[in-house]
mmCIF file of C-alpha atoms in Angstrom:
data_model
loop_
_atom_site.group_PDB
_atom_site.id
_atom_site.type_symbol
_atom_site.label_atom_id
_atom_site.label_comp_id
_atom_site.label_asym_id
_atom_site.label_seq_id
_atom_site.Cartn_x
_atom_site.Cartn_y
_atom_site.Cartn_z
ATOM 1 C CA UNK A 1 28.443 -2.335 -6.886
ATOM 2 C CA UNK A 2 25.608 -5.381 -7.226
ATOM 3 C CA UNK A 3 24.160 -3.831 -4.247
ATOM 4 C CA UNK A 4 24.109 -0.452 -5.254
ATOM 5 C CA UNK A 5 22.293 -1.567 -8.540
ATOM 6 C CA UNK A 6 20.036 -3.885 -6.751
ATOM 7 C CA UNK A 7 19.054 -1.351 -4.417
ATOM 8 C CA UNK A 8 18.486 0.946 -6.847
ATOM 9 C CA UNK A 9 16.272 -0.913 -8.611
ATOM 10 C CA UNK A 10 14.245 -2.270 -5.602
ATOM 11 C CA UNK A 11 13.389 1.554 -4.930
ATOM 12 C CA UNK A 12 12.427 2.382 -8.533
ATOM 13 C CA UNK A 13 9.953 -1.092 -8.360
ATOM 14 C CA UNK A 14 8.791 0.629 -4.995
ATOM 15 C CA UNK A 15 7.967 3.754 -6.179
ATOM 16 C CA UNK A 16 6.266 2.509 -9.611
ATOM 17 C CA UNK A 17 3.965 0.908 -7.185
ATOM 18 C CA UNK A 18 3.307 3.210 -4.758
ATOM 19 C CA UNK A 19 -0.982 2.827 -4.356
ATOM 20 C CA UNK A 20 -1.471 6.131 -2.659
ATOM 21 C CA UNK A 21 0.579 8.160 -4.642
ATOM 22 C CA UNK A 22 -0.863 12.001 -4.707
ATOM 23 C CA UNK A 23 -4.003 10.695 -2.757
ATOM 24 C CA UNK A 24 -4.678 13.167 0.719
ATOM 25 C CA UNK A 25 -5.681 10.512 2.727
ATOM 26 C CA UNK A 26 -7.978 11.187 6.030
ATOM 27 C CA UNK A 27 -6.918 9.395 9.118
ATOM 28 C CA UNK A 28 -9.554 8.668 12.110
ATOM 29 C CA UNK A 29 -7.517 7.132 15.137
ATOM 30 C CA UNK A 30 -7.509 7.657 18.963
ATOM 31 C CA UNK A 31 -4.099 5.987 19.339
ATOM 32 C CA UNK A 32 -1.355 8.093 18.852
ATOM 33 C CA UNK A 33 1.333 5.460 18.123
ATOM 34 C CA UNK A 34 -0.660 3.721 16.203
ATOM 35 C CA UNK A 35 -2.310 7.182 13.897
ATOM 36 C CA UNK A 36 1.922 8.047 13.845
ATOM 37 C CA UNK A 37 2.689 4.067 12.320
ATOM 38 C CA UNK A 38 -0.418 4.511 9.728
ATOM 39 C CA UNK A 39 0.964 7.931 8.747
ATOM 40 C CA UNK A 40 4.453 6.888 8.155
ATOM 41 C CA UNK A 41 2.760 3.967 5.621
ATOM 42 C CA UNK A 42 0.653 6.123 3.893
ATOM 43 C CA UNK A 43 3.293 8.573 3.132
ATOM 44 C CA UNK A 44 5.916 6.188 2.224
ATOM 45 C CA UNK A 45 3.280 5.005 -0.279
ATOM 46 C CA UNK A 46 2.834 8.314 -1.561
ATOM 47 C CA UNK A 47 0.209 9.604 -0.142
ATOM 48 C CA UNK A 48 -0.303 12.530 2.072
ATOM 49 C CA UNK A 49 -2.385 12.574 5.400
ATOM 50 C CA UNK A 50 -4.452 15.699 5.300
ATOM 51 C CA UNK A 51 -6.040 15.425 8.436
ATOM 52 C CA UNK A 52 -5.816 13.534 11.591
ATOM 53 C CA UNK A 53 -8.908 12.936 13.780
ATOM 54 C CA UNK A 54 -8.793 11.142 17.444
ATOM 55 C CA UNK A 55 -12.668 11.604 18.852
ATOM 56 C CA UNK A 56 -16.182 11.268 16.866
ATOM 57 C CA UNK A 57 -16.704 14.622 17.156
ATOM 58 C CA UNK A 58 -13.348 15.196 15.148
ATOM 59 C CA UNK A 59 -14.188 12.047 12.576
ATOM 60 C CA UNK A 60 -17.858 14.054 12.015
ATOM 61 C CA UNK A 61 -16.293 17.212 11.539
ATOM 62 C CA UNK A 62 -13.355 16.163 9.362
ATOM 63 C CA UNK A 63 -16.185 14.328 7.431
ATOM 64 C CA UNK A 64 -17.254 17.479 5.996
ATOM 65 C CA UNK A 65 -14.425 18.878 4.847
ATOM 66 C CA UNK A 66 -13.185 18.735 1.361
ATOM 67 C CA UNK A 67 -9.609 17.998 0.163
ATOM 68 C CA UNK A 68 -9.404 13.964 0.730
ATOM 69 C CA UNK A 69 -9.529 11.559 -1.470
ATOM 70 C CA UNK A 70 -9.928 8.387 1.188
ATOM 71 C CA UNK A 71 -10.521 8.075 4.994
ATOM 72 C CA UNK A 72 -9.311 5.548 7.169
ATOM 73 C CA UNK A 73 -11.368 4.975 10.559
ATOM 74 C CA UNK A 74 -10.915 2.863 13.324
ATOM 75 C CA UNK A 75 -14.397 2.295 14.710
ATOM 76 C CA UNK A 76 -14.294 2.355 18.418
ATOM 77 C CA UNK A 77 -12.953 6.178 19.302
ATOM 78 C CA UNK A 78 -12.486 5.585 23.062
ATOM 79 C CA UNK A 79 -15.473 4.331 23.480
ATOM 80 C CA UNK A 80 -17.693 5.776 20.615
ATOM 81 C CA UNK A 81 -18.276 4.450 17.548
ATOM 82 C CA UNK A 82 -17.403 6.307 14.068
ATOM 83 C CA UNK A 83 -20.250 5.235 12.610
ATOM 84 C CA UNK A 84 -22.210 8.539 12.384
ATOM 85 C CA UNK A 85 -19.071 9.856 10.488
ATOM 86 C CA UNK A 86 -18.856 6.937 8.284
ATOM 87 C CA UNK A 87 -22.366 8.026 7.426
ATOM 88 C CA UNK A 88 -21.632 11.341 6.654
ATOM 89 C CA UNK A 89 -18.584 10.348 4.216
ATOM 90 C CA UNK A 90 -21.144 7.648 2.536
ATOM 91 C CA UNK A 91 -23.248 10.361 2.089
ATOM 92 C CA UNK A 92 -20.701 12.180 0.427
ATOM 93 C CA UNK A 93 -19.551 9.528 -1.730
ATOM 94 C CA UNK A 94 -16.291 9.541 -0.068
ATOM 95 C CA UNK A 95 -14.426 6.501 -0.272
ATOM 96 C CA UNK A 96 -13.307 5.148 2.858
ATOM 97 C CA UNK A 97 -12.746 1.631 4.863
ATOM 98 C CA UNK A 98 -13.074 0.654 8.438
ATOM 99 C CA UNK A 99 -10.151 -1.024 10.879
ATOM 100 C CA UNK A 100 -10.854 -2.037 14.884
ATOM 101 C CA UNK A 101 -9.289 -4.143 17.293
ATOM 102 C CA UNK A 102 -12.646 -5.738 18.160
ATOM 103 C CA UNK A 103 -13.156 -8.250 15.257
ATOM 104 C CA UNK A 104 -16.195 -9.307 16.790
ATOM 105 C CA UNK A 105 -18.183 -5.862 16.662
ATOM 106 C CA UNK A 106 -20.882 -6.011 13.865
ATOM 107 C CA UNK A 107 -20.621 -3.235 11.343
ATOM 108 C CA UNK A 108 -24.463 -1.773 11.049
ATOM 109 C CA UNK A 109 -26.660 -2.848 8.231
ATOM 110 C CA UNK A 110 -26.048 0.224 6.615
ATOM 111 C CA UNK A 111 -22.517 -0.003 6.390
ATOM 112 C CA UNK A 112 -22.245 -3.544 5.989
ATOM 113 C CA UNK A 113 -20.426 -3.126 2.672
ATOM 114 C CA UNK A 114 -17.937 -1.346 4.062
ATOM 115 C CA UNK A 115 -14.438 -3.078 3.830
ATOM 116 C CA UNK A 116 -13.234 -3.654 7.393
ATOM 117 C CA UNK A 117 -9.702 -4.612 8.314
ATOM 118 C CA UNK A 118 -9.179 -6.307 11.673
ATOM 119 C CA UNK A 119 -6.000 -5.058 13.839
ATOM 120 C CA UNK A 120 -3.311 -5.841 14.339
ATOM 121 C CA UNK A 121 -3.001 -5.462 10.481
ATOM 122 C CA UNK A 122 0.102 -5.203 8.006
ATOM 123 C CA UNK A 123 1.109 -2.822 5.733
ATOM 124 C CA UNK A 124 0.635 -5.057 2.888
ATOM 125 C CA UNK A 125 -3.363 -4.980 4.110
ATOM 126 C CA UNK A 126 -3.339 -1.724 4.784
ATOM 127 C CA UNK A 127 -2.244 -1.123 0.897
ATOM 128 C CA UNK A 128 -4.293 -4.034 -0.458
ATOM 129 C CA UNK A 129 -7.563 -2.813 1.176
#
């Protein structure tokens, strides 16, 4: 019975702080397992992924499109960087932040302000950021 209370209230705390609750959250990744990990997160957080973008040519196009309230984008797309779509969303206003596997890469002047979050990252980061 403790542990039926205590896990009952451990999933009411959860929920009460649930950071992406009702946000439709854009997600710019070309891994698969990876975009499928980051989904799972953001919905268990409340939040719904709206769109799901693997190429530059995807991130630019999704960029456009209305009906998100944050994008996530990993900034080398096999190869390519997402920086012309980051562009577009700053344009835009559109809150978003970047996350790579290459923590050395230097974000463009432009886009310096840009929060980036270096991979292999945690949910708590992912949340936090």
């Amino acid at each position: 019975n403790d542990l039926r209370t205590w896990a009952s209230g451990a999933r009411g705390a959860w929920k009460a702080r649930m950071p992406f609750e009702g946000l439709n959250i854009l997600i710019v990744e070309d891994e698969p397992l990876i975009g499928f990990v980051l989904q799972d997160l953001i919905e268990e957080a409340g939040g719904r992924v709206v769109a799901h973008a693997t190429t530059l040519r995807e991130a630019e196009q999704c960029a456009e499109i209305e009906g998100f309230d944050l994008a996530i984008l990993d900034i080398n797309l096999n190869g390519e960087f997402s920086y012309p779509a980051a562009r577009r969303l700053a344009m835009r206003n559109q809150p978003f932040f970047f996350v790579t596997g290459y923590a050395h890469l230097k974000v463009p002047d432009d886009l310096s302000g840009v929060p980036v979050l270096d991979k292999p990252y945690t949910r708590h980061a992912i949340l936090r950021t």
